[in-house]
Amino acid sequence: MSTPRAPKVAGIDSTVPSPPHTTAHPGARAGIPATASLGAPLPTTAAGGPVGSGPIGGALQLQDRLAGWVSDLTLLQELTESLIRTGSLDGALREVLRAGAALVGARRGMAVLEPADGQGPSLTVGLGLAHAELGTIETVPRSVTSYGRILDGLDPLPEGALPRPVAHPDLRSEEDLDPRHREVAARLGYAASYALPLATEAAGKLGALVWLYDEPAEPTERQRHLIGLYGRFATEHLARLLEVERARVRIATVAEELLPSRLPRVPGVQLAARHRTGPHGGGDWYDALPLPEGALGLAVGSVSGSGPSALAAMGRLRASLRAYAVMEGEDPVAVLSDLELLLRLTEPARSATALFAFCEPAARRIVLAGAGHTPPLLIGEQRTEYVETSLSAPLGMLSCWEAPSVELSPAPGETVLLYTDGLLRRTGDAMDRAFARLHAAAASVPKADRADPGAIADHVLRTVLPEGLDTAGTHGTHGADDGEDVVLLAARFE
């Protein structure tokens, strides 16, 4: 009687090697639950012998194989779903390392992102390895490391072939191992490694993953198959995140070029600005320009929309405001009225908020007007309060915009903080709570920092956005609106 053949089951590759039945899977040490094991022990007869022949034994073997396949597919589905939820290159690489360590039964590892097209970004992250330990590994000559062989194409391959995994089952017994490699392995306490290329035909070569074993070991055939499937999916996901990151960098570069390259030096006032473009490229902006007779014009604003079109509109709006400020800057209402007319005639489908302040530093006098913009914050030794401004609609929302201006006189040493509502939205709080949070942050500026507008702006950012300006909006872990720009412009009057 012939042995039954495994039937074709939808979604299951019948060419997958059979689950191992004689040894426990190393992944159990890495935290894989028992329900997600890669195999199960063979059934036995009442006498203790294996059931391996006859129709009953064949059916049990088939059932065991199918159970192994289903378990593997369930595990891969869970791991890929966790990977899909990552939204940054750093987070995705860490998730891939964690999942891969469970699949191959390792405890530590490192990921090296180094796209073959040379356009970057380059990134190295570790699992169970401190920053200093990663640096120690990088002291090994790159040409003798497994990730270096993959990234630099040092292993001979057929034309157009993708790099293959590199295994070192027992580094201690390899006679031709580079002495520096042997020394670093002994110092860090790993005895074997398994490296997997991050490469597919569609995505190209993006990097390499390396897992480190505490004792001599290497993945089984089935583990290699599963990590290969997961690695191909991970490479495609990383390729998509890479394109998003490159687009974000390009947009941020354009946005920075549209804003002032440096702030002017005007007697009687110190200036500092902080700006960060969101991942989608918004239209928040700021400006500071010297005006006749020692005056100074300060402006912040936000254009509706995101992406390249919003950046272009922001550049046009800022350039127009500079022209109006030079002609009639002493009347902020006239400046914003002209800007509103221009916006309505040239871009009727777009709206914008703006605030313009005409400053006379020698007299410590400020006249400002706002169009749908957040009120400035006055920060000093004796007071921390929002400036009372008239409630008005954004530019482009009404057939004719006009609102009264407000005049204030900051005391010596006080700082006026202008900002866009992206700062408030990135907190993830309701607007009233976000305003209270900003006020509390300004009131808590240390006395030693109050003489430096840059230090004031940095303190406010650190306090309002605990995750920091550089990382806010990249991981989506704080409930904030991740697409928002952030702009702060601080002016300290002497």
JSON list of C-alpha atoms in Angstrom, two decimals, residues 229-328:
[
{"chain": "A", "resi": 229, "resn": "LEU", "atom": "CA", "xyz": [9.58, 34.16, 4.15]},
{"chain": "A", "resi": 230, "resn": "TYR", "atom": "CA", "xyz": [9.43, 36.74, 6.91]},
{"chain": "A", "resi": 231, "resn": "GLY", "atom": "CA", "xyz": [12.58, 38.47, 5.66]},
{"chain": "A", "resi": 232, "resn": "ARG", "atom": "CA", "xyz": [11.16, 38.98, 2.16]},
{"chain": "A", "resi": 233, "resn": "PHE", "atom": "CA", "xyz": [8.01, 40.54, 3.57]},
{"chain": "A", "resi": 234, "resn": "ALA", "atom": "CA", "xyz": [10.06, 42.70, 5.94]},
{"chain": "A", "resi": 235, "resn": "THR", "atom": "CA", "xyz": [12.25, 43.92, 3.08]},
{"chain": "A", "resi": 236, "resn": "GLU", "atom": "CA", "xyz": [9.23, 45.10, 1.09]},
{"chain": "A", "resi": 237, "resn": "HIS", "atom": "CA", "xyz": [7.82, 46.87, 4.16]},
{"chain": "A", "resi": 238, "resn": "LEU", "atom": "CA", "xyz": [11.15, 48.56, 4.85]},
{"chain": "A", "resi": 239, "resn": "ALA", "atom": "CA", "xyz": [11.38, 49.62, 1.21]},
{"chain": "A", "resi": 240, "resn": "ARG", "atom": "CA", "xyz": [8.04, 51.43, 1.52]},
{"chain": "A", "resi": 241, "resn": "LEU", "atom": "CA", "xyz": [9.11, 53.14, 4.74]},
{"chain": "A", "resi": 242, "resn": "LEU", "atom": "CA", "xyz": [12.39, 54.10, 3.09]},
{"chain": "A", "resi": 243, "resn": "GLU", "atom": "CA", "xyz": [10.57, 55.90, 0.29]},
{"chain": "A", "resi": 244, "resn": "VAL", "atom": "CA", "xyz": [8.37, 57.70, 2.82]},
{"chain": "A", "resi": 245, "resn": "GLU", "atom": "CA", "xyz": [11.42, 58.80, 4.80]},
{"chain": "A", "resi": 246, "resn": "ARG", "atom": "CA", "xyz": [13.22, 60.04, 1.71]},
{"chain": "A", "resi": 247, "resn": "ALA", "atom": "CA", "xyz": [10.14, 61.99, 0.63]},
{"chain": "A", "resi": 248, "resn": "ARG", "atom": "CA", "xyz": [9.88, 63.51, 4.11]},
{"chain": "A", "resi": 249, "resn": "VAL", "atom": "CA", "xyz": [13.52, 64.59, 4.00]},
{"chain": "A", "resi": 250, "resn": "ARG", "atom": "CA", "xyz": [13.06, 66.16, 0.57]},
{"chain": "A", "resi": 251, "resn": "ILE", "atom": "CA", "xyz": [9.97, 68.05, 1.71]},
{"chain": "A", "resi": 252, "resn": "ALA", "atom": "CA", "xyz": [11.70, 69.20, 4.89]},
{"chain": "A", "resi": 253, "resn": "THR", "atom": "CA", "xyz": [14.66, 70.45, 2.84]},
{"chain": "A", "resi": 254, "resn": "VAL", "atom": "CA", "xyz": [12.38, 72.46, 0.54]},
{"chain": "A", "resi": 255, "resn": "ALA", "atom": "CA", "xyz": [10.54, 73.89, 3.54]},
{"chain": "A", "resi": 256, "resn": "GLU", "atom": "CA", "xyz": [13.77, 74.97, 5.19]},
{"chain": "A", "resi": 257, "resn": "GLU", "atom": "CA", "xyz": [14.92, 76.65, 1.99]},
{"chain": "A", "resi": 258, "resn": "LEU", "atom": "CA", "xyz": [11.68, 78.65, 1.86]},
{"chain": "A", "resi": 259, "resn": "LEU", "atom": "CA", "xyz": [12.20, 79.99, 5.39]},
{"chain": "A", "resi": 260, "resn": "PRO", "atom": "CA", "xyz": [14.81, 82.51, 6.58]},
{"chain": "A", "resi": 261, "resn": "SER", "atom": "CA", "xyz": [18.34, 81.16, 6.42]},
{"chain": "A", "resi": 262, "resn": "ARG", "atom": "CA", "xyz": [19.21, 83.31, 9.43]},
{"chain": "A", "resi": 263, "resn": "LEU", "atom": "CA", "xyz": [17.48, 85.79, 11.72]},
{"chain": "A", "resi": 264, "resn": "PRO", "atom": "CA", "xyz": [18.33, 89.50, 11.50]},
{"chain": "A", "resi": 265, "resn": "ARG", "atom": "CA", "xyz": [20.30, 91.36, 14.14]},
{"chain": "A", "resi": 266, "resn": "VAL", "atom": "CA", "xyz": [18.30, 94.32, 15.42]},
{"chain": "A", "resi": 267, "resn": "PRO", "atom": "CA", "xyz": [19.44, 96.41, 18.43]},
{"chain": "A", "resi": 268, "resn": "GLY", "atom": "CA", "xyz": [17.27, 95.99, 21.50]},
{"chain": "A", "resi": 269, "resn": "VAL", "atom": "CA", "xyz": [15.89, 92.53, 20.73]},
{"chain": "A", "resi": 270, "resn": "GLN", "atom": "CA", "xyz": [17.18, 88.94, 20.60]},
{"chain": "A", "resi": 271, "resn": "LEU", "atom": "CA", "xyz": [15.54, 86.42, 18.27]},
{"chain": "A", "resi": 272, "resn": "ALA", "atom": "CA", "xyz": [15.37, 82.63, 18.12]},
{"chain": "A", "resi": 273, "resn": "ALA", "atom": "CA", "xyz": [13.28, 80.30, 15.95]},
{"chain": "A", "resi": 274, "resn": "ARG", "atom": "CA", "xyz": [12.47, 76.58, 15.97]},
{"chain": "A", "resi": 275, "resn": "HIS", "atom": "CA", "xyz": [10.83, 74.84, 13.04]},
{"chain": "A", "resi": 276, "resn": "ARG", "atom": "CA", "xyz": [10.10, 71.25, 12.10]},
{"chain": "A", "resi": 277, "resn": "THR", "atom": "CA", "xyz": [8.18, 70.09, 9.05]},
{"chain": "A", "resi": 278, "resn": "GLY", "atom": "CA", "xyz": [5.75, 67.22, 9.60]},
{"chain": "A", "resi": 279, "resn": "PRO", "atom": "CA", "xyz": [6.08, 63.97, 7.65]},
{"chain": "A", "resi": 280, "resn": "HIS", "atom": "CA", "xyz": [3.55, 65.11, 5.04]},
{"chain": "A", "resi": 281, "resn": "GLY", "atom": "CA", "xyz": [4.99, 68.60, 4.59]},
{"chain": "A", "resi": 282, "resn": "GLY", "atom": "CA", "xyz": [2.70, 71.27, 5.93]},
{"chain": "A", "resi": 283, "resn": "GLY", "atom": "CA", "xyz": [2.59, 75.00, 5.29]},
{"chain": "A", "resi": 284, "resn": "ASP", "atom": "CA", "xyz": [3.62, 76.51, 8.64]},
{"chain": "A", "resi": 285, "resn": "TRP", "atom": "CA", "xyz": [6.11, 79.36, 8.39]},
{"chain": "A", "resi": 286, "resn": "TYR", "atom": "CA", "xyz": [7.72, 82.26, 10.22]},
{"chain": "A", "resi": 287, "resn": "ASP", "atom": "CA", "xyz": [9.59, 85.42, 9.28]},
{"chain": "A", "resi": 288, "resn": "ALA", "atom": "CA", "xyz": [11.57, 88.25, 10.85]},
{"chain": "A", "resi": 289, "resn": "LEU", "atom": "CA", "xyz": [12.67, 91.23, 8.80]},
{"chain": "A", "resi": 290, "resn": "PRO", "atom": "CA", "xyz": [14.28, 94.56, 9.68]},
{"chain": "A", "resi": 291, "resn": "LEU", "atom": "CA", "xyz": [12.19, 97.59, 8.78]},
{"chain": "A", "resi": 292, "resn": "PRO", "atom": "CA", "xyz": [13.05, 101.30, 8.40]},
{"chain": "A", "resi": 293, "resn": "GLU", "atom": "CA", "xyz": [14.03, 103.39, 11.44]},
{"chain": "A", "resi": 294, "resn": "GLY", "atom": "CA", "xyz": [15.17, 100.40, 13.52]},
{"chain": "A", "resi": 295, "resn": "ALA", "atom": "CA", "xyz": [11.81, 98.67, 13.50]},
{"chain": "A", "resi": 296, "resn": "LEU", "atom": "CA", "xyz": [11.29, 94.93, 13.19]},
{"chain": "A", "resi": 297, "resn": "GLY", "atom": "CA", "xyz": [8.54, 92.85, 11.60]},
{"chain": "A", "resi": 298, "resn": "LEU", "atom": "CA", "xyz": [7.67, 89.44, 13.08]},
{"chain": "A", "resi": 299, "resn": "ALA", "atom": "CA", "xyz": [5.27, 87.01, 11.44]},
{"chain": "A", "resi": 300, "resn": "VAL", "atom": "CA", "xyz": [4.05, 83.44, 11.79]},
{"chain": "A", "resi": 301, "resn": "GLY", "atom": "CA", "xyz": [1.41, 81.69, 9.73]},
{"chain": "A", "resi": 302, "resn": "SER", "atom": "CA", "xyz": [-0.03, 78.47, 8.44]},
{"chain": "A", "resi": 303, "resn": "VAL", "atom": "CA", "xyz": [-1.41, 77.55, 5.02]},
{"chain": "A", "resi": 304, "resn": "SER", "atom": "CA", "xyz": [-4.12, 74.92, 4.69]},
{"chain": "A", "resi": 305, "resn": "GLY", "atom": "CA", "xyz": [-3.24, 71.60, 3.12]},
{"chain": "A", "resi": 306, "resn": "SER", "atom": "CA", "xyz": [-0.03, 69.59, 3.03]},
{"chain": "A", "resi": 307, "resn": "GLY", "atom": "CA", "xyz": [2.57, 68.41, 0.58]},
{"chain": "A", "resi": 308, "resn": "PRO", "atom": "CA", "xyz": [4.38, 70.27, -2.20]},
{"chain": "A", "resi": 309, "resn": "SER", "atom": "CA", "xyz": [1.39, 72.46, -3.11]},
{"chain": "A", "resi": 310, "resn": "ALA", "atom": "CA", "xyz": [1.10, 73.73, 0.47]},
{"chain": "A", "resi": 311, "resn": "LEU", "atom": "CA", "xyz": [4.83, 74.43, 0.57]},
{"chain": "A", "resi": 312, "resn": "ALA", "atom": "CA", "xyz": [4.60, 76.42, -2.67]},
{"chain": "A", "resi": 313, "resn": "ALA", "atom": "CA", "xyz": [1.63, 78.41, -1.34]},
{"chain": "A", "resi": 314, "resn": "MET", "atom": "CA", "xyz": [3.51, 79.05, 1.89]},
{"chain": "A", "resi": 315, "resn": "GLY", "atom": "CA", "xyz": [6.49, 80.43, -0.05]},
{"chain": "A", "resi": 316, "resn": "ARG", "atom": "CA", "xyz": [4.28, 82.76, -2.09]},
{"chain": "A", "resi": 317, "resn": "LEU", "atom": "CA", "xyz": [2.40, 83.98, 0.98]},
{"chain": "A", "resi": 318, "resn": "ARG", "atom": "CA", "xyz": [5.56, 84.67, 2.97]},
{"chain": "A", "resi": 319, "resn": "ALA", "atom": "CA", "xyz": [7.16, 86.57, 0.07]},
{"chain": "A", "resi": 320, "resn": "SER", "atom": "CA", "xyz": [4.03, 88.67, -0.36]},
{"chain": "A", "resi": 321, "resn": "LEU", "atom": "CA", "xyz": [3.84, 89.50, 3.34]},
{"chain": "A", "resi": 322, "resn": "ARG", "atom": "CA", "xyz": [7.44, 90.70, 3.29]},
{"chain": "A", "resi": 323, "resn": "ALA", "atom": "CA", "xyz": [6.59, 93.13, 0.49]},
{"chain": "A", "resi": 324, "resn": "TYR", "atom": "CA", "xyz": [3.49, 94.45, 2.27]},
{"chain": "A", "resi": 325, "resn": "ALA", "atom": "CA", "xyz": [5.44, 94.75, 5.54]},
{"chain": "A", "resi": 326, "resn": "VAL", "atom": "CA", "xyz": [8.08, 96.96, 3.93]},
{"chain": "A", "resi": 327, "resn": "MET", "atom": "CA", "xyz": [5.41, 99.22, 2.41]},
{"chain": "A", "resi": 328, "resn": "GLU", "atom": "CA", "xyz": [3.01, 99.52, 5.36]}
]
